[in-house]
mmCIF file of C-alpha atoms and ligand atoms in Angstrom:
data_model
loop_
_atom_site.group_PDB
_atom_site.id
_atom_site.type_symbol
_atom_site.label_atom_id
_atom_site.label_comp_id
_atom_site.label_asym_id
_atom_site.label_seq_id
_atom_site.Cartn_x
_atom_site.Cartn_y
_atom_site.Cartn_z
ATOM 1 C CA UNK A 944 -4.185 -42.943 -28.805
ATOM 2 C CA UNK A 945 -7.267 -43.226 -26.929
ATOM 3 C CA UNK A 946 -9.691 -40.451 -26.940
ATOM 4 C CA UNK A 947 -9.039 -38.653 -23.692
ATOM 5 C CA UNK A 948 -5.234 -38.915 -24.419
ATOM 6 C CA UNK A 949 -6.087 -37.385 -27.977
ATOM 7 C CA UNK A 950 -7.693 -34.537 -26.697
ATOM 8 C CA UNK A 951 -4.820 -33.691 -23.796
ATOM 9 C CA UNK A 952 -2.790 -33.068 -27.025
ATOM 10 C CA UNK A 953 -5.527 -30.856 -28.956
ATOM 11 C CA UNK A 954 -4.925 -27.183 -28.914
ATOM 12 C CA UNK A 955 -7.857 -25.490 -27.061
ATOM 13 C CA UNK A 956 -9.663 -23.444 -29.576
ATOM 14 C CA UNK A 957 -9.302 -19.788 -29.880
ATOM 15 C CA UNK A 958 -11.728 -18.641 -32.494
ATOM 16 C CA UNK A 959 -15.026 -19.720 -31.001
ATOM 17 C CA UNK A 960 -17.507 -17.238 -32.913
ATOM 18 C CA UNK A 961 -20.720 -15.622 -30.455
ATOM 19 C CA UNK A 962 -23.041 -17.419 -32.289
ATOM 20 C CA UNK A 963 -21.595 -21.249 -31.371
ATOM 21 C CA UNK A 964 -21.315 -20.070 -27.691
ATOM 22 C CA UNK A 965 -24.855 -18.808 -27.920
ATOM 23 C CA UNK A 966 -25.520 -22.218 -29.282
ATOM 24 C CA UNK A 967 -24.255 -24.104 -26.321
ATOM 25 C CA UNK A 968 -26.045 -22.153 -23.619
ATOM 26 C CA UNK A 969 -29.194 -22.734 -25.740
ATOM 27 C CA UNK A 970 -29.135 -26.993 -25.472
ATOM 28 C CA UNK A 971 -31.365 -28.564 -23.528
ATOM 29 C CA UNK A 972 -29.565 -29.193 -20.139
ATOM 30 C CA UNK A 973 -29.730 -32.975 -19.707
ATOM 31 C CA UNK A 974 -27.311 -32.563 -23.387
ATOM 32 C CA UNK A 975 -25.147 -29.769 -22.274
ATOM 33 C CA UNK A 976 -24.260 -31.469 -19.098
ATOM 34 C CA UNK A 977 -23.584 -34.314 -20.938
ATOM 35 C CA UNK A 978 -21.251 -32.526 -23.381
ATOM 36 C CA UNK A 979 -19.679 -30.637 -20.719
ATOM 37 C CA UNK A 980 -19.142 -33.264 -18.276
ATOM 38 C CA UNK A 981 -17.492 -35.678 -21.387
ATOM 39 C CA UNK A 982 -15.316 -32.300 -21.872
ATOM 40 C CA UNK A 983 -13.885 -32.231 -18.610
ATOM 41 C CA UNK A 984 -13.386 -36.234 -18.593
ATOM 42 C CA UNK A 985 -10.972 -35.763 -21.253
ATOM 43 C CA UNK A 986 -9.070 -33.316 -19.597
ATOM 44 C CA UNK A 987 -9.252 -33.982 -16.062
ATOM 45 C CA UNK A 988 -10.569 -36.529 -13.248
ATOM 46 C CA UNK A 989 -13.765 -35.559 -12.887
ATOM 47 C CA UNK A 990 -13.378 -36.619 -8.747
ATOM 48 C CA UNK A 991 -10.180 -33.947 -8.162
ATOM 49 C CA UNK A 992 -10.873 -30.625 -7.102
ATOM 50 C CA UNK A 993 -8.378 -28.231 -6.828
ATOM 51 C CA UNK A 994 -8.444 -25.908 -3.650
ATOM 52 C CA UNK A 995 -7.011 -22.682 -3.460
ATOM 53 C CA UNK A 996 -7.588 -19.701 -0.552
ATOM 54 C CA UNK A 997 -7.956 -16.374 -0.985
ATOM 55 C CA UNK A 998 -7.251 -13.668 1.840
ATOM 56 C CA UNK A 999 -7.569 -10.454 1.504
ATOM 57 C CA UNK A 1000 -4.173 -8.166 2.363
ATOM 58 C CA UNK A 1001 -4.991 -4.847 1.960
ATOM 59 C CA UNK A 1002 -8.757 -4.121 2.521
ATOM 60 C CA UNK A 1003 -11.194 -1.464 1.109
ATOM 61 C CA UNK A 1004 -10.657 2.300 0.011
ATOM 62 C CA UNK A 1005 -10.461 1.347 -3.563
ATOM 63 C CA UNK A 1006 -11.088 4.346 -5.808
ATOM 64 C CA UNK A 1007 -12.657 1.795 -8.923
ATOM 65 C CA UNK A 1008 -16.164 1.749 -9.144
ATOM 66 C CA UNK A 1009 -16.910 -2.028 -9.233
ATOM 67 C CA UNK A 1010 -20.879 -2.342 -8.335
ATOM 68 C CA UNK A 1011 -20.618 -4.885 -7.356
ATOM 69 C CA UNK A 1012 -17.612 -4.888 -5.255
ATOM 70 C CA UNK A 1013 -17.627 -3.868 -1.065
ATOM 71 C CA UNK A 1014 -14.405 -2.391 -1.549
ATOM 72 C CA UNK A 1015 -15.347 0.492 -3.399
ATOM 73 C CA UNK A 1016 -15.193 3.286 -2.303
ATOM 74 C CA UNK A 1017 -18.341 4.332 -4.291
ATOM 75 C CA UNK A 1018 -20.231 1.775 -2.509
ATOM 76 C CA UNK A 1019 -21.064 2.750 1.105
ATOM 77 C CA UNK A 1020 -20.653 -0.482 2.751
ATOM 78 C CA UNK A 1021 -18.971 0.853 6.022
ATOM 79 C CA UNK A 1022 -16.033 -1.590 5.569
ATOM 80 C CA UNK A 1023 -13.151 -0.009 7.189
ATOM 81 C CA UNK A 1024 -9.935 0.317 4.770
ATOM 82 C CA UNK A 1025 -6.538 -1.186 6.186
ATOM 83 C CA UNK A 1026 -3.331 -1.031 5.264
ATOM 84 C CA UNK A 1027 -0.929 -3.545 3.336
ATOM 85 C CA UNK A 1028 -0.963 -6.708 5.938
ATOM 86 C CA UNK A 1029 3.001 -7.168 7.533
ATOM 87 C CA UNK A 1030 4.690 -9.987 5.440
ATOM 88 C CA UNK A 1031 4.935 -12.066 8.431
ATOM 89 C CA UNK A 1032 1.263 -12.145 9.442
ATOM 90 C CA UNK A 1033 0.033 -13.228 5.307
ATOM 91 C CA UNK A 1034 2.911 -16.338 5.486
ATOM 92 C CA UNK A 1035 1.104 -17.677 8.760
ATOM 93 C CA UNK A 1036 -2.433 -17.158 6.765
ATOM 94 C CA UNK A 1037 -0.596 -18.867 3.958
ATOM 95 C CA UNK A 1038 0.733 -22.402 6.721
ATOM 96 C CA UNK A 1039 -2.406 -22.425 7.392
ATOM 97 C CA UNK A 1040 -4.128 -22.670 4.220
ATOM 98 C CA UNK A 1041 -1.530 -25.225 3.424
ATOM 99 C CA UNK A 1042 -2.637 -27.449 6.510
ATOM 100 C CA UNK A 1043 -6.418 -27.072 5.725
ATOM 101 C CA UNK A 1044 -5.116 -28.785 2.238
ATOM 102 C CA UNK A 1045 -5.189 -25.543 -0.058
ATOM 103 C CA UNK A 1046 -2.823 -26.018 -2.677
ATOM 104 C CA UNK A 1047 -2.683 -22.489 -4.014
ATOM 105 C CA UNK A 1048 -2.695 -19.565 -2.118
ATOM 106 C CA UNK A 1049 -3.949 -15.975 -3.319
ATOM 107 C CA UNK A 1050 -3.523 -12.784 -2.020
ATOM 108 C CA UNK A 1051 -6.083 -9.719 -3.106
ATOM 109 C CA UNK A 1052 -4.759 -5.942 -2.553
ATOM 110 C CA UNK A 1053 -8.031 -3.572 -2.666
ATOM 111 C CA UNK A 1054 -5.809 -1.016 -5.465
ATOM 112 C CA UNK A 1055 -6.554 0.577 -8.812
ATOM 113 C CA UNK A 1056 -2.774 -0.222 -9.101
ATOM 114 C CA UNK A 1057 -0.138 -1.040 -7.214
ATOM 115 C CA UNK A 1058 2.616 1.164 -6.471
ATOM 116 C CA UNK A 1059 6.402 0.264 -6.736
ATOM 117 C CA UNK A 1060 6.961 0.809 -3.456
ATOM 118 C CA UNK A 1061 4.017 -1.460 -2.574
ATOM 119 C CA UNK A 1062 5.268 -4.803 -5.031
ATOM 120 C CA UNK A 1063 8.629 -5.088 -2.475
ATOM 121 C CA UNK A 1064 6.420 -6.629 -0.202
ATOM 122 C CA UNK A 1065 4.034 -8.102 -2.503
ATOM 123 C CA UNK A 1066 7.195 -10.100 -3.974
ATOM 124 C CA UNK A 1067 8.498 -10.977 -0.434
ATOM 125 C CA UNK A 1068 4.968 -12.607 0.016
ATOM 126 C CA UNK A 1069 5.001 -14.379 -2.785
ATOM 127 C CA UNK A 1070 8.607 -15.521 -2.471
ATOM 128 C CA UNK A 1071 7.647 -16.850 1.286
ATOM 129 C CA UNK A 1072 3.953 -19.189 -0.746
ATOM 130 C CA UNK A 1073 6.225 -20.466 -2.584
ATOM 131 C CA UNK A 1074 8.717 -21.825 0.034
ATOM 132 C CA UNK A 1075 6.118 -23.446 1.765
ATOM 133 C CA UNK A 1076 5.656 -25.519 -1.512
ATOM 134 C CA UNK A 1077 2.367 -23.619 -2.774
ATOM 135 C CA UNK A 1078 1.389 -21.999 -5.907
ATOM 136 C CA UNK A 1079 0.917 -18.327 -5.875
ATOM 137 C CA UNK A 1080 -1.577 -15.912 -6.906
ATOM 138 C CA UNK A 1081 -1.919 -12.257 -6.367
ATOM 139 C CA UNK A 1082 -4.852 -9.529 -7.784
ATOM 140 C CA UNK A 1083 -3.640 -6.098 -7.527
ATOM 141 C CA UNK A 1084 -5.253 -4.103 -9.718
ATOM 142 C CA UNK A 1085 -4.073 -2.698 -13.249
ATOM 143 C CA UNK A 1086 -0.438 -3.812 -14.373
ATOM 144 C CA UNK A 1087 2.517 -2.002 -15.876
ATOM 145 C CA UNK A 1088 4.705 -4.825 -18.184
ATOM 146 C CA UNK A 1089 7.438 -3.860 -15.540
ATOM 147 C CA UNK A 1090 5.718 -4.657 -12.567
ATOM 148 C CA UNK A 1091 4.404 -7.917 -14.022
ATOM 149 C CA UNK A 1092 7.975 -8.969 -15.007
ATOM 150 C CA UNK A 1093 8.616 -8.391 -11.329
ATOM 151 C CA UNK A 1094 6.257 -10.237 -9.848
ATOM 152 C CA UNK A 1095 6.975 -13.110 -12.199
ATOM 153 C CA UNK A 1096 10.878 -12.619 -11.070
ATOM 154 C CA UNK A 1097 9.834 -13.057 -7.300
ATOM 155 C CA UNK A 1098 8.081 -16.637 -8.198
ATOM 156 C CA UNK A 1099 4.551 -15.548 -8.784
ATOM 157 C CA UNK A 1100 2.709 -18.292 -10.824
ATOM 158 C CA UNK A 1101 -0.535 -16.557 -11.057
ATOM 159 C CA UNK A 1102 -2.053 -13.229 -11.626
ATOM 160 C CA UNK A 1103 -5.846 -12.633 -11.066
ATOM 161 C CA UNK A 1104 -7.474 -9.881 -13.372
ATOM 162 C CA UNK A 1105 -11.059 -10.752 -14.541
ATOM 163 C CA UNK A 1106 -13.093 -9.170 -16.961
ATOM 164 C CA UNK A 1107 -16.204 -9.487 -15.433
ATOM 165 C CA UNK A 1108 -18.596 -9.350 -17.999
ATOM 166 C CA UNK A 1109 -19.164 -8.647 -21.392
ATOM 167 C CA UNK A 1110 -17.549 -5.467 -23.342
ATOM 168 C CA UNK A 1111 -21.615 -4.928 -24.058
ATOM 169 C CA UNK A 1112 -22.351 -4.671 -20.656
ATOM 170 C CA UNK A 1113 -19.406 -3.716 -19.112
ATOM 171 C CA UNK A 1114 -20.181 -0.106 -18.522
ATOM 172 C CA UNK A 1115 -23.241 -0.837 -16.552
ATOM 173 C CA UNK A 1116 -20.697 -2.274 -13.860
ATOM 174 C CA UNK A 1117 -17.368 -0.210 -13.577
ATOM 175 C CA UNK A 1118 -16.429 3.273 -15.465
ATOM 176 C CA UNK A 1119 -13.107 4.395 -13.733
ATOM 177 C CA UNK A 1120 -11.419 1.689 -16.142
ATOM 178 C CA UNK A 1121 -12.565 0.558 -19.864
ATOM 179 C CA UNK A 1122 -12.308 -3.599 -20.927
ATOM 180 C CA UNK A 1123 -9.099 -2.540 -23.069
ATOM 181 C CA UNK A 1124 -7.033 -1.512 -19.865
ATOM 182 C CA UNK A 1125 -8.461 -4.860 -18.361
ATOM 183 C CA UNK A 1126 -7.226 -6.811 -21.689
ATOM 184 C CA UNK A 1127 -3.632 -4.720 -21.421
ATOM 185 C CA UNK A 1128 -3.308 -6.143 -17.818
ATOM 186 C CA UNK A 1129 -4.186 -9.307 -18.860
ATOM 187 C CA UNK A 1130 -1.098 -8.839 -22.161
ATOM 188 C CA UNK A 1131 1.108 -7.864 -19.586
ATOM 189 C CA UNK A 1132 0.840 -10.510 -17.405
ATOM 190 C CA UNK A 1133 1.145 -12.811 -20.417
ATOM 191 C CA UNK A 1134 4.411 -11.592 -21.899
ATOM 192 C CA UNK A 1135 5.586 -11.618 -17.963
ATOM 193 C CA UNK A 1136 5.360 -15.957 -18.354
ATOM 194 C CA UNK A 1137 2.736 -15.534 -15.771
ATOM 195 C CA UNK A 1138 -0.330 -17.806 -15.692
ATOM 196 C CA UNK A 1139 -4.077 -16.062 -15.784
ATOM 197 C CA UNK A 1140 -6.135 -16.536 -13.540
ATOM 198 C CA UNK A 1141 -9.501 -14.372 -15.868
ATOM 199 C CA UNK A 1142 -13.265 -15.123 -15.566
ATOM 200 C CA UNK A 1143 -16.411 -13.012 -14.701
ATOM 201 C CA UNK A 1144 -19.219 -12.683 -12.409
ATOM 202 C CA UNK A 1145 -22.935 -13.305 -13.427
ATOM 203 C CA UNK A 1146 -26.060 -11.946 -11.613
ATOM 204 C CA UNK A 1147 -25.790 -8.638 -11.971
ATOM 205 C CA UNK A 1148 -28.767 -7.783 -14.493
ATOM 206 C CA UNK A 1149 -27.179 -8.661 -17.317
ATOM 207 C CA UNK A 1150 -29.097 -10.544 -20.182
ATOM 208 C CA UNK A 1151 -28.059 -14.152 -21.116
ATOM 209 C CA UNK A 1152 -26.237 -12.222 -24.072
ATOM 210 C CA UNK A 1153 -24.271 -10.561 -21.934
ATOM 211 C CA UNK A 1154 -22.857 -14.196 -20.638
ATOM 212 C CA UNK A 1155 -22.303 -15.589 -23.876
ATOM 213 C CA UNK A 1156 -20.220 -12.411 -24.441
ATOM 214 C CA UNK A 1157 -18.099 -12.946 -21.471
ATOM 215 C CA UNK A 1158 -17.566 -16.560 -22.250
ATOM 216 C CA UNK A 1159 -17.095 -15.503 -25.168
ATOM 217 C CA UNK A 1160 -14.800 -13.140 -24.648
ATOM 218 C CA UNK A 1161 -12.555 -15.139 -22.457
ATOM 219 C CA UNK A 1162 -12.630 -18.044 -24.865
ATOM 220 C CA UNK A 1163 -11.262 -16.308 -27.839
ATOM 221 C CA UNK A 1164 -7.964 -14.695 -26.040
ATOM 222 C CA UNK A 1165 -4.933 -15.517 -27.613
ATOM 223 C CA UNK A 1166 -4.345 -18.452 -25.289
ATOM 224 C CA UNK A 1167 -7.060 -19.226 -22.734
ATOM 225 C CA UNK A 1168 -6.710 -18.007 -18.935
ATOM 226 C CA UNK A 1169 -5.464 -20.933 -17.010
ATOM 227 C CA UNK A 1170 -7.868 -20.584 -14.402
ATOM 228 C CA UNK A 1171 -11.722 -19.237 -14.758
ATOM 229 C CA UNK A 1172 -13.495 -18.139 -11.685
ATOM 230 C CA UNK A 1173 -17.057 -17.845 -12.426
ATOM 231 C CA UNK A 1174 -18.943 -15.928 -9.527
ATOM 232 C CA UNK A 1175 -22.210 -15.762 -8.805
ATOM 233 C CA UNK A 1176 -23.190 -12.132 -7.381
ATOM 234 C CA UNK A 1177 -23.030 -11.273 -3.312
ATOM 235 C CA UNK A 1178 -22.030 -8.507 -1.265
ATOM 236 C CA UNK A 1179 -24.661 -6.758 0.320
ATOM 237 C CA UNK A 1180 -25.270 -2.713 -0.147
ATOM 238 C CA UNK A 1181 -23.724 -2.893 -3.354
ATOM 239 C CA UNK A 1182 -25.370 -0.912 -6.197
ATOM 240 C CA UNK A 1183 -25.036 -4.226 -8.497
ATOM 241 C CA UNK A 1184 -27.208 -6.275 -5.718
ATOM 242 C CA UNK A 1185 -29.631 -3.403 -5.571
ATOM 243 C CA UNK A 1186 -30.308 -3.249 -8.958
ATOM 244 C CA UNK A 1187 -30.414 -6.735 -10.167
ATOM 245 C CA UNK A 1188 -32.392 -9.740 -9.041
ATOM 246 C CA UNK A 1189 -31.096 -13.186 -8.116
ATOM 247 C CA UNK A 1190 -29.914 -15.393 -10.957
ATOM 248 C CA UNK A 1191 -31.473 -18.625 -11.544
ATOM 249 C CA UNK A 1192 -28.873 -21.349 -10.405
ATOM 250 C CA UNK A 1193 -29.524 -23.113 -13.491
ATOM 251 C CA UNK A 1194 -28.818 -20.314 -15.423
ATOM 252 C CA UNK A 1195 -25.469 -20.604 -13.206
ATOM 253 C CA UNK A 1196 -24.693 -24.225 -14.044
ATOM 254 C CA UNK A 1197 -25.214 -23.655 -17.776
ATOM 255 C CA UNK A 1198 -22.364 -20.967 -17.383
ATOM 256 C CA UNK A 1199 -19.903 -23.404 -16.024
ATOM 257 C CA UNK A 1200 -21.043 -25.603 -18.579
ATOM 258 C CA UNK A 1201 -20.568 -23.605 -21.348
ATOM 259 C CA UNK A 1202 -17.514 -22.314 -19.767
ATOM 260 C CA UNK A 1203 -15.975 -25.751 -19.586
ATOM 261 C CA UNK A 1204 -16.789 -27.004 -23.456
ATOM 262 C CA UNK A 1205 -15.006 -23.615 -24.387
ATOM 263 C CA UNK A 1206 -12.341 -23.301 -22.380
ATOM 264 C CA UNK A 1207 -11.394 -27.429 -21.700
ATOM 265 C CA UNK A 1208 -7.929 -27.632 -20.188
ATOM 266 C CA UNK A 1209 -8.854 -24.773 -18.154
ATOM 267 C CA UNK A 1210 -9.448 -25.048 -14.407
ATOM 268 C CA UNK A 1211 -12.764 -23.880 -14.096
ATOM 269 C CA UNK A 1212 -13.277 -22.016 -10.305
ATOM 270 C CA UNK A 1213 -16.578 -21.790 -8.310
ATOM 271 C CA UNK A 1214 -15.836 -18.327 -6.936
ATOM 272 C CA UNK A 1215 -17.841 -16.296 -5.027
ATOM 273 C CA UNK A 1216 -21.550 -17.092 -4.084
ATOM 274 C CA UNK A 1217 -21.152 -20.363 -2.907
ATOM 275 C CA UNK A 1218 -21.765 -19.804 0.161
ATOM 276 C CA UNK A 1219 -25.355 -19.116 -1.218
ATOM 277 C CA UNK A 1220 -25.595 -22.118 -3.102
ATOM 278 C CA UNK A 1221 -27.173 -25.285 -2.241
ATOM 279 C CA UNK A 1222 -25.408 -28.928 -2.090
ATOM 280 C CA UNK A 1223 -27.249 -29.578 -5.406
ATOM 281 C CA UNK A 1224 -26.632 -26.234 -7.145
ATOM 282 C CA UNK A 1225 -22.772 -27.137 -6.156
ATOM 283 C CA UNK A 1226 -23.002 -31.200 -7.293
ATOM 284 C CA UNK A 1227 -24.747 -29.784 -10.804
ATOM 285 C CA UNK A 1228 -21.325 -27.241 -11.203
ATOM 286 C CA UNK A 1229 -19.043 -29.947 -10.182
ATOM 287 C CA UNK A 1230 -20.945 -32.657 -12.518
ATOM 288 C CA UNK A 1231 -20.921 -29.324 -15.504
ATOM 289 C CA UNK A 1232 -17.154 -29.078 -15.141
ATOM 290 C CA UNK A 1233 -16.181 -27.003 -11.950
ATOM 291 C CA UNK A 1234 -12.791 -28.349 -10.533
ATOM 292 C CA UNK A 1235 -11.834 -25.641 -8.822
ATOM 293 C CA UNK A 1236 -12.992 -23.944 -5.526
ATOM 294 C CA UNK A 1237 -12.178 -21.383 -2.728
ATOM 295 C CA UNK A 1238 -11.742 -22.948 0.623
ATOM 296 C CA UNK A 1239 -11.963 -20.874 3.825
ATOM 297 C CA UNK A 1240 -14.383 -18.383 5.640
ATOM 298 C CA UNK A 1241 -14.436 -15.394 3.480
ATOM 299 C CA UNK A 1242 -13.511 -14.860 -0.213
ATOM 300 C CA UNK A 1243 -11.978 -11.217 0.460
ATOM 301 C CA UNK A 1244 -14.804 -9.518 2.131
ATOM 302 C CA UNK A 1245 -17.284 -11.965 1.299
ATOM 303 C CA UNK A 1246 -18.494 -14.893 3.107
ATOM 304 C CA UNK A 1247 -17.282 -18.290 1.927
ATOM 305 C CA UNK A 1248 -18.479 -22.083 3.189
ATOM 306 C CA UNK A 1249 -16.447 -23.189 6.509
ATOM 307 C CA UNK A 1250 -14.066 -25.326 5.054
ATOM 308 C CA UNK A 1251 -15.584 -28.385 7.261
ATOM 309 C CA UNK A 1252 -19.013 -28.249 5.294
ATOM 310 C CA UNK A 1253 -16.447 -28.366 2.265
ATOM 311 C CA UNK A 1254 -15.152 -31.537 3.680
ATOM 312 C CA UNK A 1255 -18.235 -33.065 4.221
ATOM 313 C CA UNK A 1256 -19.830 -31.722 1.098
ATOM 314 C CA UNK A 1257 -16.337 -33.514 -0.628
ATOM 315 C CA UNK A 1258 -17.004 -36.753 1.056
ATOM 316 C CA UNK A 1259 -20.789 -36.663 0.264
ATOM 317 C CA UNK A 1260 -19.937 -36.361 -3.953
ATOM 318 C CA UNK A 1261 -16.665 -38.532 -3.562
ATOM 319 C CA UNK A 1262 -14.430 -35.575 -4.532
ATOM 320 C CA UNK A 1263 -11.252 -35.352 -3.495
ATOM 321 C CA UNK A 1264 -8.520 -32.343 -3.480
ATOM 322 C CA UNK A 1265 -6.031 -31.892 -5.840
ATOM 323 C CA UNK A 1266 -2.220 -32.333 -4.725
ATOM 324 C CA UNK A 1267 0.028 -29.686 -3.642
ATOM 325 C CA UNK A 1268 2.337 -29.178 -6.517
ATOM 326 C CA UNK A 1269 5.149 -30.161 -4.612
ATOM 327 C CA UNK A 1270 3.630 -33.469 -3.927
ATOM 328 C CA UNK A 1271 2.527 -34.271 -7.555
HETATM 329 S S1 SF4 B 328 -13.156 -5.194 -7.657
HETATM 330 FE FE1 SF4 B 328 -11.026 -4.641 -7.239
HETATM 331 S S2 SF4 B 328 -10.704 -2.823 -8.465
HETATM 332 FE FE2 SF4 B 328 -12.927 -3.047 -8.320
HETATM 333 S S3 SF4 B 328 -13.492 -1.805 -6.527
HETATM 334 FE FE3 SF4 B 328 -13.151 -3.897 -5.817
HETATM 335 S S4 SF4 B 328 -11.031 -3.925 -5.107
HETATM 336 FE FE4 SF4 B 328 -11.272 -2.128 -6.428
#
């Protein structure tokens, strides 16, 4: 067995200690990109991307306290809260998506948790993705085992819950709900035979200490989150962005780096902040192990590259998307 087939069969590791992730964001960066991008060789073609859309289908008026998040209620942003988008009007988003080539399609509901009531509709959604031949993903909030076994009934594939940051730091960023409700979710979701879709977001005045922990602390649940979304901070009149100053992109890329040595059969997302980024910044997270973006003009409430300066940006590195599931 060669050595990239030998390491498809390897079971990730689980029981990374702080101190060896603190030793990987400390190499020099010519050898972590190395290590990181021979990492991701063995798991993946390096020139596949896969593309998934987010929209956002019930908007603001969340009673959580995310800082960082334009959502909250606590943050006076001015967005105007909606209601729950009509089924109808999220499955033309979703043909859409499909035609721009997104291969997964995720749906965001602005809740601390959903109600009952509320997951008919959320399961009609997902039951419509996944007739058009697309992988699903919703983020709702916190999760009872019972509505997660739901969700998973109606044909839901993936279930986006992050933790954001480290348990060290955590409280500087969101107090209406502690890291052990996030970790429940995330055991819920789990036991439902739902993939996790779990990462963070970096920028926000924590220390490099504070990233270790959250790569940390993704790396060493039971089985690693299927997909990571690592986001960079954004979202204007937030108290995160008025508190905190910008993070090198470096500092960034060594994330995903570290990020994709930890977690290696993991699709690794560049999430939010992209649209920030430069063609470099993205080439260096794509060369560290990224293979995984958002497509599409906003990420929720947040800008996002048009997905033609994707395209060209994709044609410029010689990346290519992933296939739809149904096509591979
Ligand atoms: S991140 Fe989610 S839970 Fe937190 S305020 Fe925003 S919408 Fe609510």
């Amino acid at each position: 067995m060669n050595a990239p087939a030998r390491a498809l069969h390897d079971t990730p590791r689980s029981d990374w200690t702080h101190a060896e992730i603190a030793a990987l964001f400390a190499l020099p960066f010519p050898e972590l990109m190395f290590r990181a991008a021979t990492v991701h060789r063995a798991h993946f073609d390096p020139t596949q991307v896969q593309i998934s859309t987010l929209i956002s289908i019930k908007t603001g008026g969340c009673p959580e306290d995310c800082s960082y998040c334009t959502q909250s209620v606590s943050n006076p942003t001015g967005l105007k809260a909606t209601k729950l988008m009509q089924v109808e009007q999220v499955l033309a988003e979703a043909r859409a998506a499909r035609e721009a080539g997104a291969s997964r399609f995720c749906m965001g509901a602005a809740w601390r948790n959903p109600k009952d009531k509320d997951l008919d509709a959320v399961c009609a959604m997902v039951e419509g993705v996944k007739a058009l031949g697309m992988e699903s993903c919703v983020t709702l909030g916190m999760l009872t085992g019972p509505q997660a076994v739901r969700l998973k009934q109606a044909g839901l594939d993936y279930y986006n819950h992050n933790l954001d940051t480290s348990p060290e730091y955590y409280r500087h960023v969101i107090t209406t709900r502690s890291y052990q409700d996030r970790l429940d979710t995330l055991e819920h979701v789990r036991e439902a035979g739902i993939a996790v879709c779990c990462g963070g977001i970096v920028g926000m005045g924590e220390s490099e200490q504070d990233r270790i922990g959250l790569i940390h602390a993704l790396a060493t649940l039971p089985v690693h989150p299927e997909s990571v979304p690592i986001n960079a901070l954004v979202g204007e009149d937030t108290r995160a962005v008025e508190s905190s100053e910008k993070l090198d992109p470096l500092d960034f890329v060594r994330t995903i780096a570290v990020a994709r040595i930890a977690m290696p059969k993991s699709m690794v997302r560049l999430s939010a902040g992209r649209q920030e980024m430069s063609e470099e910044t993205q080439a260096l997270c794509f060369l560290a192990g990224a293979n995984s973006i958002f497509y599409g003009p906003k990420l929720l409430t947040t800008p996002n590259p048009l997905a033609d300066s994707d395209r060209l940006l994709f044609r410029k590195l010689g990346l290519t998307p992933m296939a739809l599931p149904c096509e591979s």
